Amino acid sequence: MNTKIVPLTQDEDKETLFAKLTQAGEVIKNGGLVAFPTETVYGLGGDALNPKSSQKIYEAKGRPSDNPLIVHIADMEHLEKIVQNVPENAKKLADAFWPGPLTMILKKSDAVPRQTTGGLETVAIRMPAHPLALIFIKEAGGYVAAPSANLSGKPSPTTAKYVIQDMDGRIDMILDADAGADGAIGIESTIVDMTGEVPMILRPGYITQEMITNIIGKTDTDVTILDNDSKQPPKAPGMKYRHYAPKGELVIVEGTPENVVNYINEQTALHAGKGERTGVIGTTETIRQYKADSVKDAGARDDMLSAAKRLYTFLREFDDENIAYIYSEAFPAGGVGHAVMNRLLKAAGHRCIKL
Ligand code: TXA
Ligand code: MG
């Protein structure tokens, strides 16, 4: 398949931009697939109400078809058609956080095919905050099913470069909006299941449990999120798959900054002695002390949003640089740091050394 790559910039004239997004919307309406930017990561979009489109998404990603897709909407009025009812708490969360990086699970209506929901009776819904995504979704008919636009098992793409690397030749169109990717978050949305008695966080993200609790009161967290020893399967089917994995072996190191730096430098020296290439993810405070083939600065320790924005790009770059062993500092788990650690632990297959 010949994939059309369409550059979008914030400063091109409105009509040209709109015409491009209308054309992308047509591709979706005709049953095709388009990768598009959001404020979290790039999405791989198809018509959420067309079972054949969802089937195509699974094929393009190489994703198991029991792993449900998120339906992206651009308008509150569109919500009613795809759910059985909108609970009061869901309305409150939508008011507070939409458009934005929050996905809510609600009971699906008959309009949503089972192919889109991986066979479930519930549907995940999000209204993204990226202005170009909102126009695109409207032009596509209002309902765009989209997982992250990576091949299954790879880190989610935060730049068009990595969408192209994974999806060129597999889908109809890629909207390249890197020039207009302001306000990016870099990790996927928070998922909250609204179908039980107490809303439950299934995947942490930029919108924290505390922010949600402040709006609707009591919430629970899926116990499997940070605890690898849990015997239960995660409630979001996609969380059970090995995700976000770089090719190299990633280990997280926790301890005082001095101990962490010393330990990592000992390890990278041992690998270097064997001719093995090493990478390190550190923070601005420690970064100059590391010795490795590739050293990445996640930003200041008290700025976890900057770590969120950079994490997936680092993991991809380590692959490009043929790094065999990667060591990362552990990050403070407050605020969005909780989500950063969740992704990092998954990428590391939960290998974490506590000094
Ligand atoms: O930020 C995001 O959410 C990005 C952008 C593109 O919007 N999308 C994204 O999609 O991360 P994906 O497919 O990579 O992750 C969706 C997650 C999976 O873990 C899936 O199992 C879960 O949402 N999910 C979807 N529908 C669900 C449902 N009905 N019940 C429980 N979990 C669900
Ligand atoms: Mg994904």
GROMACS .gro file of C-alpha atoms and ligand atoms in nm:
model
  389
    1MET     CA    1   0.000   0.000   0.000
    2ASN     CA    2   0.120   0.350  -0.080
    3THR     CA    3   0.098   0.563   0.235
    4LYS     CA    4   0.033   0.932   0.178
    5ILE     CA    5   0.230   1.149   0.422
    6VAL     CA    6   0.062   1.485   0.476
    7PRO     CA    7   0.253   1.760   0.660
    8LEU     CA    8   0.042   1.993   0.877
    9THR     CA    9   0.176   2.315   1.028
   10GLN     CA   10  -0.007   2.554   1.260
   11ASP     CA   11   0.095   2.856   1.052
   12GLU     CA   12  -0.025   2.744   0.707
   13ASP     CA   13  -0.343   2.918   0.600
   14LYS     CA   14  -0.662   2.787   0.759
   15GLU     CA   15  -0.823   2.683   0.431
   16THR     CA   16  -0.532   2.464   0.321
   17LEU     CA   17  -0.515   2.304   0.663
   18PHE     CA   18  -0.889   2.242   0.667
   19ALA     CA   19  -0.883   2.093   0.315
   20LYS     CA   20  -0.614   1.846   0.422
   21LEU     CA   21  -0.814   1.742   0.729
   22THR     CA   22  -1.132   1.705   0.520
   23GLN     CA   23  -0.943   1.478   0.282
   24ALA     CA   24  -0.814   1.272   0.577
   25GLY     CA   25  -1.171   1.251   0.709
   26GLU     CA   26  -1.286   1.118   0.370
   27VAL     CA   27  -1.031   0.839   0.392
   28ILE     CA   28  -1.185   0.731   0.725
   29LYS     CA   29  -1.542   0.756   0.590
   30ASN     CA   30  -1.437   0.531   0.301
   31GLY     CA   31  -1.311   0.265   0.541
   32GLY     CA   32  -0.941   0.358   0.529
   33LEU     CA   33  -0.687   0.423   0.805
   34VAL     CA   34  -0.520   0.753   0.896
   35ALA     CA   35  -0.256   0.815   1.166
   36PHE     CA   36  -0.316   1.149   1.341
   37PRO     CA   37  -0.160   1.357   1.619
   38THR     CA   38  -0.313   1.391   1.965
   39GLU     CA   39  -0.180   1.568   2.274
   40THR     CA   40  -0.069   1.231   2.419
   41VAL     CA   41   0.069   1.011   2.139
   42TYR     CA   42  -0.014   0.961   1.769
   43GLY     CA   43  -0.329   0.755   1.705
   44LEU     CA   44  -0.398   0.504   1.428
   45GLY     CA   45  -0.752   0.595   1.326
   46GLY     CA   46  -1.037   0.416   1.151
   47ASP     CA   47  -1.418   0.452   1.148
   48ALA     CA   48  -1.522   0.328   1.495
   49LEU     CA   49  -1.869   0.231   1.373
   50ASN     CA   50  -1.737   0.020   1.083
   51PRO     CA   51  -1.632  -0.332   1.191
   52LYS     CA   52  -1.409  -0.371   0.884
   53SER     CA   53  -1.212  -0.059   0.977
   54SER     CA   54  -1.144  -0.192   1.327
   55GLN     CA   55  -1.033  -0.522   1.175
   56LYS     CA   56  -0.789  -0.331   0.956
   57ILE     CA   57  -0.648  -0.146   1.257
   58TYR     CA   58  -0.566  -0.474   1.432
   59GLU     CA   59  -0.397  -0.601   1.117
   60ALA     CA   60  -0.192  -0.284   1.059
   61LYS     CA   61  -0.067  -0.286   1.420
   62GLY     CA   62  -0.020  -0.661   1.446
   63ARG     CA   63  -0.237  -0.636   1.755
   64PRO     CA   64  -0.443  -0.917   1.911
   65SER     CA   65  -0.808  -0.848   1.832
   66ASP     CA   66  -0.919  -0.902   2.194
   67ASN     CA   67  -0.753  -0.573   2.284
   68PRO     CA   68  -1.022  -0.303   2.254
   69LEU     CA   69  -0.977   0.034   2.081
   70ILE     CA   70  -1.050   0.383   2.216
   71VAL     CA   71  -1.326   0.573   2.032
   72HIS     CA   72  -1.225   0.937   1.983
   73ILE     CA   73  -1.503   1.197   1.964
   74ALA     CA   74  -1.496   1.573   1.910
   75ASP     CA   75  -1.836   1.674   2.038
   76MET     CA   76  -2.031   1.595   2.361
   77GLU     CA   77  -2.349   1.549   2.156
   78HIS     CA   78  -2.185   1.256   1.979
   79LEU     CA   79  -2.144   1.067   2.306
   80GLU     CA   80  -2.510   0.964   2.345
   81LYS     CA   81  -2.516   0.757   2.027
   82ILE     CA   82  -2.242   0.518   2.134
   83VAL     CA   83  -2.329   0.457   2.500
   84GLN     CA   84  -2.637   0.325   2.683
   85ASN     CA   85  -2.639   0.615   2.925
   86VAL     CA   86  -2.408   0.885   3.053
   87PRO     CA   87  -2.378   0.854   3.432
   88GLU     CA   88  -2.367   1.177   3.634
   89ASN     CA   89  -2.003   1.121   3.732
   90ALA     CA   90  -1.903   1.076   3.367
   91LYS     CA   91  -2.065   1.411   3.285
   92LYS     CA   92  -1.869   1.575   3.565
   93LEU     CA   93  -1.538   1.427   3.446
   94ALA     CA   94  -1.610   1.525   3.086
   95ASP     CA   95  -1.682   1.882   3.204
   96ALA     CA   96  -1.359   1.891   3.399
   97PHE     CA   97  -1.116   1.715   3.163
   98TRP     CA   98  -1.250   1.702   2.804
   99PRO     CA   99  -1.109   1.779   2.561
  100GLY     CA  100  -0.804   1.621   2.726
  101PRO     CA  101  -0.601   1.311   2.814
  102LEU     CA  102  -0.878   1.118   2.991
  103THR     CA  103  -1.047   0.803   2.855
  104MET     CA  104  -1.372   0.685   3.011
  105ILE     CA  105  -1.514   0.332   2.986
  106LEU     CA  106  -1.895   0.326   2.957
  107LYS     CA  107  -2.158   0.068   2.857
  108LYS     CA  108  -2.172   0.058   2.478
  109SER     CA  109  -2.482   0.097   2.262
  110ASP     CA  110  -2.562  -0.123   1.961
  111ALA     CA  111  -2.410   0.141   1.732
  112VAL     CA  112  -2.060   0.029   1.835
  113PRO     CA  113  -1.953  -0.299   1.673
  114ARG     CA  114  -1.789  -0.566   1.891
  115GLN     CA  115  -1.484  -0.555   1.664
  116THR     CA  116  -1.412  -0.206   1.798
  117THR     CA  117  -1.447  -0.311   2.164
  118GLY     CA  118  -1.257  -0.640   2.138
  119GLY     CA  119  -1.579  -0.830   2.209
  120LEU     CA  120  -1.662  -0.631   2.526
  121GLU     CA  121  -2.001  -0.477   2.611
  122THR     CA  122  -1.823  -0.160   2.722
  123VAL     CA  123  -1.653   0.108   2.512
  124ALA     CA  124  -1.357   0.335   2.586
  125ILE     CA  125  -1.412   0.700   2.482
  126ARG     CA  126  -1.189   1.004   2.475
  127MET     CA  127  -1.213   1.360   2.341
  128PRO     CA  128  -0.854   1.461   2.263
  129ALA     CA  129  -0.733   1.818   2.316
  130HIS     CA  130  -0.519   1.853   2.002
  131PRO     CA  131  -0.696   2.117   1.785
  132LEU     CA  132  -0.611   1.940   1.456
  133ALA     CA  133  -0.732   1.605   1.595
  134LEU     CA  134  -1.068   1.762   1.682
  135ILE     CA  135  -1.119   1.896   1.328
  136PHE     CA  136  -1.007   1.565   1.177
  137ILE     CA  137  -1.251   1.363   1.393
  138LYS     CA  138  -1.542   1.590   1.293
  139GLU     CA  139  -1.448   1.561   0.926
  140ALA     CA  140  -1.429   1.181   0.965
  141GLY     CA  141  -1.792   1.163   1.079
  142GLY     CA  142  -1.742   1.201   1.453
  143TYR     CA  143  -1.621   0.858   1.570
  144VAL     CA  144  -1.259   0.759   1.519
  145ALA     CA  145  -1.136   0.435   1.677
  146ALA     CA  146  -0.766   0.466   1.748
  147PRO     CA  147  -0.499   0.281   1.938
  148SER     CA  148  -0.151   0.430   1.957
  149ALA     CA  149   0.005   0.435   1.608
  150ASN     CA  150   0.293   0.195   1.682
  151LEU     CA  151   0.342  -0.166   1.583
  152SER     CA  152   0.220  -0.384   1.869
  153GLY     CA  153   0.490  -0.412   2.140
  154LYS     CA  154   0.684  -0.098   2.036
  155PRO     CA  155   0.683   0.228   2.232
  156SER     CA  156   0.394   0.460   2.138
  157PRO     CA  157   0.505   0.723   1.884
  158THR     CA  158   0.520   1.084   1.997
  159THR     CA  159   0.661   1.209   1.665
  160ALA     CA  160   0.559   1.143   1.305
  161LYS     CA  161   0.907   1.003   1.235
  162TYR     CA  162   0.828   0.693   1.440
  163VAL     CA  163   0.475   0.662   1.299
  164ILE     CA  164   0.633   0.653   0.953
  165GLN     CA  165   0.892   0.398   1.069
  166ASP     CA  166   0.618   0.161   1.191
  167MET     CA  167   0.324   0.231   0.957
  168ASP     CA  168   0.462   0.332   0.616
  169GLY     CA  169   0.310   0.095   0.362
  170ARG     CA  170   0.053  -0.041   0.611
  171ILE     CA  171  -0.207   0.241   0.622
  172ASP     CA  172  -0.357   0.499   0.382
  173MET     CA  173  -0.237   0.827   0.531
  174ILE     CA  174  -0.015   0.977   0.801
  175LEU     CA  175  -0.082   1.332   0.925
  176ASP     CA  176   0.258   1.472   1.023
  177ALA     CA  177   0.193   1.754   1.270
  178ASP     CA  178   0.527   1.763   1.449
  179ALA     CA  179   0.562   2.131   1.375
  180GLY     CA  180   0.238   2.192   1.564
  181ALA     CA  181   0.273   1.950   1.852
  182ASP     CA  182   0.265   2.212   2.129
  183GLY     CA  183   0.152   2.105   2.473
  184ALA     CA  184   0.233   1.740   2.412
  185ILE     CA  185   0.213   1.504   2.707
  186GLY     CA  186   0.400   1.211   2.556
  187ILE     CA  187   0.232   0.920   2.734
  188GLU     CA  188  -0.114   0.775   2.678
  189SER     CA  189  -0.432   0.901   2.842
  190THR     CA  190  -0.553   0.806   3.189
  191ILE     CA  191  -0.823   0.536   3.164
  192VAL     CA  192  -1.108   0.529   3.415
  193ASP     CA  193  -1.379   0.262   3.414
  194MET     CA  194  -1.714   0.427   3.492
  195THR     CA  195  -1.926   0.108   3.470
  196GLY     CA  196  -1.880  -0.019   3.827
  197GLU     CA  197  -2.015   0.118   4.152
  198VAL     CA  198  -1.688   0.297   4.226
  199PRO     CA  199  -1.501   0.442   3.923
  200MET     CA  200  -1.171   0.260   3.878
  201ILE     CA  201  -0.843   0.384   3.728
  202LEU     CA  202  -0.719   0.119   3.482
  203ARG     CA  203  -0.419   0.309   3.340
  204PRO     CA  204  -0.245   0.607   3.504
  205GLY     CA  205  -0.171   0.917   3.298
  206TYR     CA  206  -0.136   1.295   3.312
  207ILE     CA  207  -0.478   1.323   3.481
  208THR     CA  208  -0.404   1.172   3.822
  209GLN     CA  209  -0.632   0.977   4.053
  210GLU     CA  210  -0.624   1.274   4.289
  211MET     CA  211  -0.751   1.509   4.016
  212ILE     CA  212  -1.036   1.267   3.941
  213THR     CA  213  -1.119   1.214   4.308
  214ASN     CA  214  -1.138   1.591   4.354
  215ILE     CA  215  -1.423   1.602   4.100
  216ILE     CA  216  -1.627   1.288   4.178
  217GLY     CA  217  -1.521   1.163   4.522
  218LYS     CA  218  -1.422   0.800   4.578
  219THR     CA  219  -1.226   0.610   4.311
  220ASP     CA  220  -1.031   0.285   4.310
  221THR     CA  221  -0.715   0.183   4.125
  222ASP     CA  222  -0.673  -0.145   3.940
  223VAL     CA  223  -0.433  -0.331   4.171
  224THR     CA  224  -0.233  -0.465   3.878
  225ILE     CA  225  -0.110  -0.119   3.768
  226LEU     CA  226   0.215  -0.098   3.962
  227ASP     CA  227   0.224  -0.439   4.129
  228ASN     CA  228   0.368  -0.708   3.906
  229ASP     CA  229   0.307  -0.983   4.164
  230SER     CA  230  -0.070  -0.951   4.147
  231LYS     CA  231  -0.231  -1.279   4.042
  232GLN     CA  232  -0.524  -1.102   3.876
  233PRO     CA  233  -0.530  -1.003   3.508
  234PRO     CA  234  -0.541  -0.625   3.449
  235LYS     CA  235  -0.889  -0.487   3.380
  236ALA     CA  236  -0.776  -0.301   3.066
  237PRO     CA  237  -0.695  -0.594   2.834
  238GLY     CA  238  -0.409  -0.403   2.669
  239MET     CA  239  -0.222  -0.366   2.998
  240LYS     CA  240  -0.147  -0.741   3.005
  241TYR     CA  241   0.068  -0.736   2.695
  242ARG     CA  242   0.439  -0.659   2.708
  243HIS     CA  243   0.439  -0.303   2.591
  244TYR     CA  244   0.667  -0.012   2.526
  245ALA     CA  245   0.963  -0.246   2.508
  246PRO     CA  246   1.299  -0.132   2.371
  247LYS     CA  247   1.518  -0.399   2.207
  248GLY     CA  248   1.788  -0.360   2.471
  249GLU     CA  249   1.752  -0.490   2.825
  250LEU     CA  250   1.625  -0.212   3.049
  251VAL     CA  251   1.683  -0.205   3.425
  252ILE     CA  252   1.556   0.062   3.668
  253VAL     CA  253   1.783   0.158   3.957
  254GLU     CA  254   1.643   0.306   4.277
  255GLY     CA  255   1.839   0.462   4.563
  256THR     CA  256   2.016   0.781   4.667
  257PRO     CA  257   2.142   0.979   4.365
  258GLU     CA  258   2.504   0.906   4.459
  259ASN     CA  259   2.451   0.531   4.493
  260VAL     CA  260   2.250   0.516   4.171
  261VAL     CA  261   2.518   0.698   3.971
  262ASN     CA  262   2.794   0.477   4.114
  263TYR     CA  263   2.605   0.153   4.051
  264ILE     CA  264   2.510   0.244   3.695
  265ASN     CA  265   2.863   0.353   3.609
  266GLU     CA  266   2.999   0.021   3.745
  267GLN     CA  267   2.756  -0.171   3.527
  268THR     CA  268   2.819   0.031   3.210
  269ALA     CA  269   3.196  -0.014   3.264
  270LEU     CA  270   3.150  -0.393   3.289
  271HIS     CA  271   2.948  -0.397   2.966
  272ALA     CA  272   3.196  -0.172   2.791
  273GLY     CA  273   3.469  -0.421   2.887
  274LYS     CA  274   3.278  -0.687   2.695
  275GLY     CA  275   3.222  -0.458   2.396
  276GLU     CA  276   2.848  -0.417   2.473
  277ARG     CA  277   2.678  -0.085   2.404
  278THR     CA  278   2.508   0.088   2.696
  279GLY     CA  279   2.250   0.362   2.751
  280VAL     CA  280   2.144   0.563   3.056
  281ILE     CA  281   1.831   0.765   3.137
  282GLY     CA  282   1.922   1.019   3.404
  283THR     CA  283   1.801   1.356   3.526
  284THR     CA  284   1.942   1.704   3.477
  285GLU     CA  285   2.088   1.693   3.829
  286THR     CA  286   2.298   1.379   3.765
  287ILE     CA  287   2.335   1.357   3.389
  288ARG     CA  288   2.694   1.482   3.358
  289GLN     CA  289   2.821   1.209   3.593
  290TYR     CA  290   2.722   0.913   3.374
  291LYS     CA  291   2.955   0.725   3.143
  292ALA     CA  292   2.778   0.528   2.869
  293ASP     CA  293   2.751   0.516   2.488
  294SER     CA  294   2.422   0.707   2.500
  295VAL     CA  295   2.314   0.927   2.793
  296LYS     CA  296   1.965   1.082   2.796
  297ASP     CA  297   1.844   1.367   3.013
  298ALA     CA  298   1.481   1.321   3.123
  299GLY     CA  299   1.472   1.674   3.268
  300ALA     CA  300   1.474   1.800   3.625
  301ARG     CA  301   1.363   1.554   3.893
  302ASP     CA  302   1.074   1.778   3.997
  303ASP     CA  303   0.951   1.806   3.635
  304MET     CA  304   0.798   1.468   3.558
  305LEU     CA  305   0.602   1.608   3.263
  306SER     CA  306   0.930   1.656   3.084
  307ALA     CA  307   1.018   1.289   3.157
  308ALA     CA  308   0.676   1.186   3.022
  309LYS     CA  309   0.731   1.384   2.702
  310ARG     CA  310   1.073   1.229   2.639
  311LEU     CA  311   1.046   0.870   2.762
  312TYR     CA  312   0.913   0.697   2.448
  313THR     CA  313   1.149   0.887   2.221
  314PHE     CA  314   1.443   0.775   2.437
  315LEU     CA  315   1.334   0.411   2.412
  316ARG     CA  316   1.309   0.439   2.033
  317GLU     CA  317   1.645   0.618   2.008
  318PHE     CA  318   1.818   0.344   2.208
  319ASP     CA  319   1.688   0.098   1.945
  320ASP     CA  320   1.819   0.319   1.663
  321GLU     CA  321   2.155   0.340   1.839
  322ASN     CA  322   2.178  -0.040   1.889
  323ILE     CA  323   2.202  -0.013   2.266
  324ALA     CA  324   2.203  -0.357   2.431
  325TYR     CA  325   2.185  -0.256   2.799
  326ILE     CA  326   1.989   0.040   2.935
  327TYR     CA  327   1.986   0.172   3.293
  328SER     CA  328   1.731   0.426   3.411
  329GLU     CA  329   1.701   0.617   3.733
  330ALA     CA  330   1.372   0.556   3.916
  331PHE     CA  331   1.150   0.864   3.917
  332PRO     CA  332   0.949   1.017   4.202
  333ALA     CA  333   0.597   0.870   4.188
  334GLY     CA  334   0.399   1.189   4.265
  335GLY     CA  335   0.161   1.340   4.004
  336VAL     CA  336   0.238   1.236   3.647
  337GLY     CA  337   0.551   1.060   3.786
  338HIS     CA  338   0.319   0.771   3.878
  339ALA     CA  339   0.232   0.722   3.509
  340VAL     CA  340   0.596   0.764   3.403
  341MET     CA  341   0.701   0.488   3.646
  342ASN     CA  342   0.415   0.266   3.527
  343ARG     CA  343   0.540   0.288   3.165
  344LEU     CA  344   0.905   0.256   3.265
  345LEU     CA  345   0.838  -0.055   3.477
  346LYS     CA  346   0.651  -0.216   3.187
  347ALA     CA  347   0.930  -0.131   2.945
  348ALA     CA  348   1.175  -0.287   3.192
  349GLY     CA  349   0.964  -0.602   3.236
  350HIS     CA  350   0.954  -0.490   3.603
  351ARG     CA  351   1.331  -0.531   3.650
  352CYS     CA  352   1.404  -0.282   3.926
  353ILE     CA  353   1.714  -0.284   4.149
  354LYS     CA  354   1.673  -0.123   4.490
  355LEU     CA  355   2.009  -0.017   4.635
  356TXA     O1  356  -0.372   0.862   2.480
  356TXA     C1  357  -0.430   0.762   2.435
  356TXA     O2  358  -0.518   0.702   2.500
  356TXA     C2  359  -0.388   0.713   2.296
  356TXA     C3  360  -0.429   0.820   2.195
  356TXA     C4  361  -0.410   0.775   2.052
  356TXA     O3  362  -0.561   0.861   2.218
  356TXA     N1  363  -0.448   0.586   2.265
  356TXA     C5  364  -0.410   0.470   2.323
  356TXA     O4  365  -0.474   0.355   2.275
  356TXA     O5  366  -0.324   0.463   2.408
  356TXA     P1  367  -0.423   0.208   2.301
  356TXA     O6  368  -0.509   0.122   2.216
  356TXA     O7  369  -0.278   0.200   2.280
  356TXA     O8  370  -0.461   0.177   2.450
  356TXA     C6  371  -0.598   0.158   2.484
  356TXA     C7  372  -0.610   0.084   2.617
  356TXA     C8  373  -0.572  -0.061   2.604
  356TXA     O9  374  -0.498  -0.100   2.718
  356TXA     C9  375  -0.710  -0.128   2.605
  356TXA    O10  376  -0.706  -0.259   2.652
  356TXA    C10  377  -0.790  -0.036   2.695
  356TXA    O11  378  -0.745   0.091   2.658
  356TXA     N2  379  -0.935  -0.042   2.668
  356TXA    C11  380  -1.001  -0.004   2.557
  356TXA     N3  381  -1.133  -0.030   2.566
  356TXA    C12  382  -1.152  -0.086   2.687
  356TXA    C13  383  -1.267  -0.136   2.757
  356TXA     N4  384  -1.387  -0.133   2.702
  356TXA     N5  385  -1.248  -0.188   2.880
  356TXA    C14  386  -1.125  -0.190   2.938
  356TXA     N6  387  -1.013  -0.145   2.877
  356TXA    C15  388  -1.026  -0.093   2.754
  357MG      MG  389  -0.080   0.144   2.277
   0.00000   0.00000   0.00000
